[in-house]
PDB file of C-alpha atoms (C1' of nucleotides) in Angstrom:
ATOM      1  CA  MET A1453      -0.077  -0.125  -0.044  1.00  0.00           C
ATOM      2  CA  GLU A1454       0.901   3.404  -0.805  1.00  0.00           C
ATOM      3  CA  THR A1455       1.447   5.408   1.894  1.00  0.00           C
ATOM      4  CA  PHE A1456      -0.138   9.433   2.460  1.00  0.00           C
ATOM      5  CA  SER A1457       3.182  10.688   1.904  1.00  0.00           C
ATOM      6  CA  GLU A1458       4.260   9.163  -1.106  1.00  0.00           C
ATOM      7  CA  ARG A1459       0.705  10.232  -2.826  1.00  0.00           C
ATOM      8  CA  VAL A1460       1.220  13.700  -1.537  1.00  0.00           C
ATOM      9  CA  ALA A1461       5.054  13.651  -3.259  1.00  0.00           C
ATOM     10  CA  ALA A1462       3.608  12.341  -6.463  1.00  0.00           C
ATOM     11  CA  TRP A1463       0.758  15.081  -6.656  1.00  0.00           C
ATOM     12  CA  VAL A1464       3.450  17.961  -5.710  1.00  0.00           C
ATOM     13  CA  ARG A1465       5.924  16.705  -8.609  1.00  0.00           C
ATOM     14  CA  ALA A1466       2.851  16.917 -10.860  1.00  0.00           C
ATOM     15  CA  VAL A1467       2.425  20.598 -10.484  1.00  0.00           C
ATOM     16  CA  PRO A1468       3.343  22.414 -13.367  1.00  0.00           C
ATOM     17  CA  SER A1469       5.818  25.366 -13.695  1.00  0.00           C
ATOM     18  CA  GLY A1470       4.172  28.705 -12.801  1.00  0.00           C
ATOM     19  CA  ARG A1471       1.214  27.046 -10.932  1.00  0.00           C
ATOM     20  CA  VAL A1472       0.813  26.575  -7.020  1.00  0.00           C
ATOM     21  CA  VAL A1473      -1.214  24.027  -5.070  1.00  0.00           C
ATOM     22  CA  THR A1474      -2.559  24.680  -1.550  1.00  0.00           C
ATOM     23  CA  TYR A1475      -1.893  22.172   1.651  1.00  0.00           C
ATOM     24  CA  GLY A1476      -5.446  21.452   1.961  1.00  0.00           C
ATOM     25  CA  GLN A1477      -5.888  20.496  -1.961  1.00  0.00           C
ATOM     26  CA  LEU A1478      -2.944  18.392  -1.416  1.00  0.00           C
ATOM     27  CA  ALA A1479      -4.378  16.422   1.654  1.00  0.00           C
ATOM     28  CA  THR A1480      -7.696  16.030  -0.458  1.00  0.00           C
ATOM     29  CA  LEU A1481      -5.737  14.859  -3.823  1.00  0.00           C
ATOM     30  CA  ALA A1482      -3.827  12.305  -1.536  1.00  0.00           C
ATOM     31  CA  GLY A1483      -6.930  11.176  -0.008  1.00  0.00           C
ATOM     32  CA  SER A1484      -7.109  12.173   3.472  1.00  0.00           C
ATOM     33  CA  PRO A1485      -9.149  15.714   3.389  1.00  0.00           C
ATOM     34  CA  GLY A1486      -8.125  17.668   6.388  1.00  0.00           C
ATOM     35  CA  ALA A1487      -4.648  16.507   6.736  1.00  0.00           C
ATOM     36  CA  ALA A1488      -3.311  19.556   5.405  1.00  0.00           C
ATOM     37  CA  ARG A1489      -1.053  19.970   8.472  1.00  0.00           C
ATOM     38  CA  GLN A1490       0.641  16.719   7.564  1.00  0.00           C
ATOM     39  CA  VAL A1491       1.606  17.819   4.107  1.00  0.00           C
ATOM     40  CA  SER A1492       4.056  20.047   5.320  1.00  0.00           C
ATOM     41  CA  GLY A1493       5.970  17.250   7.168  1.00  0.00           C
ATOM     42  CA  VAL A1494       5.995  15.511   3.638  1.00  0.00           C
ATOM     43  CA  LEU A1495       7.436  18.593   2.057  1.00  0.00           C
ATOM     44  CA  ARG A1496      10.456  18.835   4.463  1.00  0.00           C
ATOM     45  CA  ARG A1497      10.857  15.242   4.506  1.00  0.00           C
ATOM     46  CA  GLU A1498      10.956  15.170   0.596  1.00  0.00           C
ATOM     47  CA  THR A1499      13.073  18.305   0.364  1.00  0.00           C
ATOM     48  CA  LEU A1500      16.114  16.431   2.382  1.00  0.00           C
ATOM     49  CA  ARG A1501      15.729  13.351  -0.022  1.00  0.00           C
ATOM     50  CA  ASP A1502      15.591  15.149  -3.271  1.00  0.00           C
ATOM     51  CA  ALA A1503      16.639  18.894  -3.376  1.00  0.00           C
ATOM     52  CA  TRP A1504      15.072  19.387  -6.423  1.00  0.00           C
ATOM     53  CA  PHE A1505      11.499  18.726  -5.185  1.00  0.00           C
ATOM     54  CA  PRO A1506       9.021  21.325  -6.135  1.00  0.00           C
ATOM     55  CA  TRP A1507       8.286  22.329  -2.403  1.00  0.00           C
ATOM     56  CA  HIS A1508       7.877  25.920  -3.434  1.00  0.00           C
ATOM     57  CA  ARG A1509       4.803  25.413  -5.672  1.00  0.00           C
ATOM     58  CA  VAL A1510       2.724  24.892  -2.181  1.00  0.00           C
ATOM     59  CA  VAL A1511       1.320  27.625  -0.492  1.00  0.00           C
ATOM     60  CA  ASN A1512      -1.820  28.059   2.169  1.00  0.00           C
ATOM     61  CA  ALA A1513      -4.941  28.319   1.326  1.00  0.00           C
ATOM     62  CA  GLN A1514      -5.014  32.282   1.144  1.00  0.00           C
ATOM     63  CA  GLY A1515      -2.373  32.049  -1.492  1.00  0.00           C
ATOM     64  CA  GLY A1516       0.197  33.129   1.288  1.00  0.00           C
ATOM     65  CA  ILE A1517       4.007  31.712   1.943  1.00  0.00           C
ATOM     66  CA  SER A1518       3.869  29.596   4.789  1.00  0.00           C
ATOM     67  CA  THR A1519       7.358  28.517   5.215  1.00  0.00           C
ATOM     68  CA  TYR A1520       8.412  27.704   8.865  1.00  0.00           C
ATOM     69  CA  LYS A1521      11.694  30.025   8.899  1.00  0.00           C
ATOM     70  CA  VAL A1522      11.524  33.865   7.557  1.00  0.00           C
ATOM     71  CA  GLY A1523      14.251  33.422   5.411  1.00  0.00           C
ATOM     72  CA  GLU A1524      12.723  30.146   3.696  1.00  0.00           C
ATOM     73  CA  GLY A1525       9.855  32.986   2.564  1.00  0.00           C
ATOM     74  CA  GLU A1526      12.012  34.778   0.781  1.00  0.00           C
ATOM     75  CA  LEU A1527      13.550  31.612  -1.200  1.00  0.00           C
ATOM     76  CA  GLN A1528       9.987  30.507  -2.322  1.00  0.00           C
ATOM     77  CA  ALA A1529       9.238  33.936  -3.446  1.00  0.00           C
ATOM     78  CA  ALA A1530      12.502  33.816  -5.658  1.00  0.00           C
ATOM     79  CA  LEU A1531      11.608  30.442  -6.675  1.00  0.00           C
ATOM     80  CA  LEU A1532       8.328  31.281  -7.711  1.00  0.00           C
ATOM     81  CA  ALA A1533       9.351  34.619  -9.277  1.00  0.00           C
ATOM     82  CA  ARG A1534      11.734  32.549 -11.616  1.00  0.00           C
ATOM     83  CA  GLU A1535       8.587  30.483 -12.828  1.00  0.00           C
ATOM     84  CA  GLY A1536       6.674  33.624 -13.678  1.00  0.00           C
ATOM     85  CA  VAL A1537       4.575  33.817 -10.488  1.00  0.00           C
ATOM     86  CA  MET A1538       4.728  36.891  -8.655  1.00  0.00           C
ATOM     87  CA  VAL A1539       4.363  37.161  -5.188  1.00  0.00           C
ATOM     88  CA  VAL A1540       3.319  40.261  -3.812  1.00  0.00           C
ATOM     89  CA  ASP A1541       3.926  40.858   0.493  1.00  0.00           C
ATOM     90  CA  GLY A1542       4.306  37.015   0.709  1.00  0.00           C
ATOM     91  CA  ALA A1543       1.279  36.364  -0.915  1.00  0.00           C
ATOM     92  CA  LEU A1544       0.249  35.292  -4.482  1.00  0.00           C
ATOM     93  CA  ARG A1545      -3.109  35.526  -6.242  1.00  0.00           C
ATOM     94  CA  LEU A1546      -4.870  31.966  -6.370  1.00  0.00           C
ATOM     95  CA  GLU A1547      -7.410  32.894  -8.923  1.00  0.00           C
ATOM     96  CA  VAL A1548      -4.853  33.265 -11.101  1.00  0.00           C
ATOM     97  CA  TYR A1549      -2.120  30.516 -10.453  1.00  0.00           C
ATOM     98  CA  LEU A1550      -3.973  27.860  -8.495  1.00  0.00           C
ATOM     99  CA  TRP A1551      -3.717  24.897 -10.366  1.00  0.00           C
ATOM    100  CA  ARG A1552      -6.593  22.521 -11.016  1.00  0.00           C
ATOM    101  CA  PRO A1553      -5.219  19.027 -11.866  1.00  0.00           C
ATOM    102  CA  ALA A1554      -8.209  18.116 -14.070  1.00  0.00           C
ATOM    103  CA  GLU A1555      -8.067  20.582 -16.548  1.00  0.00           C
ATOM    104  CA  ASP A1556      -4.215  20.332 -17.364  1.00  0.00           C
ATOM    105  CA  GLY A1557      -3.367  16.897 -17.225  1.00  0.00           C
ATOM    106  CA  PRO A1558      -3.862  13.149 -16.076  1.00  0.00           C
ATOM    107  CA  PRO A1559      -2.723  12.617 -12.142  1.00  0.00           C
ATOM    108  CA  PRO A1560      -0.083  10.555 -11.117  1.00  0.00           C
ATOM    109  CA  LYS A1561      -2.382   8.658  -9.421  1.00  0.00           C
ATOM    110  CA  PRO A1562      -5.702   8.575 -11.433  1.00  0.00           C
ATOM    111  CA  ASN A1563      -7.852   8.542  -8.262  1.00  0.00           C
ATOM    112  CA  ARG A1564     -10.257   5.888  -8.287  1.00  0.00           C
TER     113      ARG A1564
ATOM    114  C1'  DA B 253       1.188   1.784  21.995  1.00  0.00           C
ATOM    115  C1'  DG B 254       0.522   6.179  23.878  1.00  0.00           C
ATOM    116  C1'  DT B 255       1.956  11.006  23.249  1.00  0.00           C
ATOM    117  C1'  DT B 256       3.457  14.864  20.953  1.00  0.00           C
ATOM    118  C1'  DT B 257       4.385  17.652  16.666  1.00  0.00           C
ATOM    119  C1'  DG B 258       2.891  20.802  12.697  1.00  0.00           C
ATOM    120  C1'  DA B 259       5.635  24.938   6.183  1.00  0.00           C
ATOM    121  C1'  DC B 260      -2.689  24.133   7.731  1.00  0.00           C
ATOM    122  C1'  DT B 261      -7.785  25.452   8.042  1.00  0.00           C
ATOM    123  C1'  DT B 262     -11.993  27.391   9.371  1.00  0.00           C
ATOM    124  C1'  DG B 263     -15.011  29.680  12.384  1.00  0.00           C
ATOM    125  C1'  DT B 264     -15.145  32.871  15.952  1.00  0.00           C
ATOM    126  C1'  DT B 265     -14.083  37.251  18.681  1.00  0.00           C
TER     127       DT B 265
ATOM    128  C1'  DT C1424      -9.353  43.612   9.009  1.00  0.00           C
ATOM    129  C1'  DA C1425      -6.828  40.929  12.371  1.00  0.00           C
ATOM    130  C1'  DA C1426      -5.953  38.172  16.438  1.00  0.00           C
ATOM    131  C1'  DC C1427      -7.380  33.549  18.785  1.00  0.00           C
ATOM    132  C1'  DA C1428      -9.209  29.084  19.455  1.00  0.00           C
ATOM    133  C1'  DA C1429     -10.038  24.376  18.266  1.00  0.00           C
ATOM    134  C1'  DG C1430      -9.912  20.926  14.722  1.00  0.00           C
ATOM    135  C1'  DC C1431      -7.650  17.801  11.984  1.00  0.00           C
ATOM    136  C1'  DC C1432      -4.651  13.170  10.786  1.00  0.00           C
ATOM    137  C1'  DA C1433      -0.311  11.342   9.677  1.00  0.00           C
ATOM    138  C1'  DA C1434       4.388  10.348  11.236  1.00  0.00           C
ATOM    139  C1'  DA C1435       8.309  11.021  14.599  1.00  0.00           C
ATOM    140  C1'  DC C1436       9.142  10.256  19.184  1.00  0.00           C
TER     141       DC C1436
END
DNA sequence: AGTTTGACTTGTT
DNA sequence: TAACAAGCCAAAC
């Protein structure tokens, strides 16, 4: 059985450059609505395992940067800017950048 | 095996 | 609009 963490990681890797997803959205996609907090743990672990893991494409439900360290927030904003995502005052417009899996490409795990 | 912990979310003040 | 509180659930201890 595939773990929650693995499913979350797969979905994050599926997010196209220039788009973002929220913690809660990932939890739901991975099959556990409400496990948004746990998603952060997955990002931390995956980032250690894979330096190129696109953790920066994950933001909170308000479109804000939620990194646990102040300095990391700056990094995330910079990485997003490099992909064309404009971050203003630590936040971005979800109505512009939020990725909706169905409209763009097949999910890594065609749910169900 | 029970407890603690969060890079979250949502509702209430 | 901003601050606070409670709920949430998989992982790590």
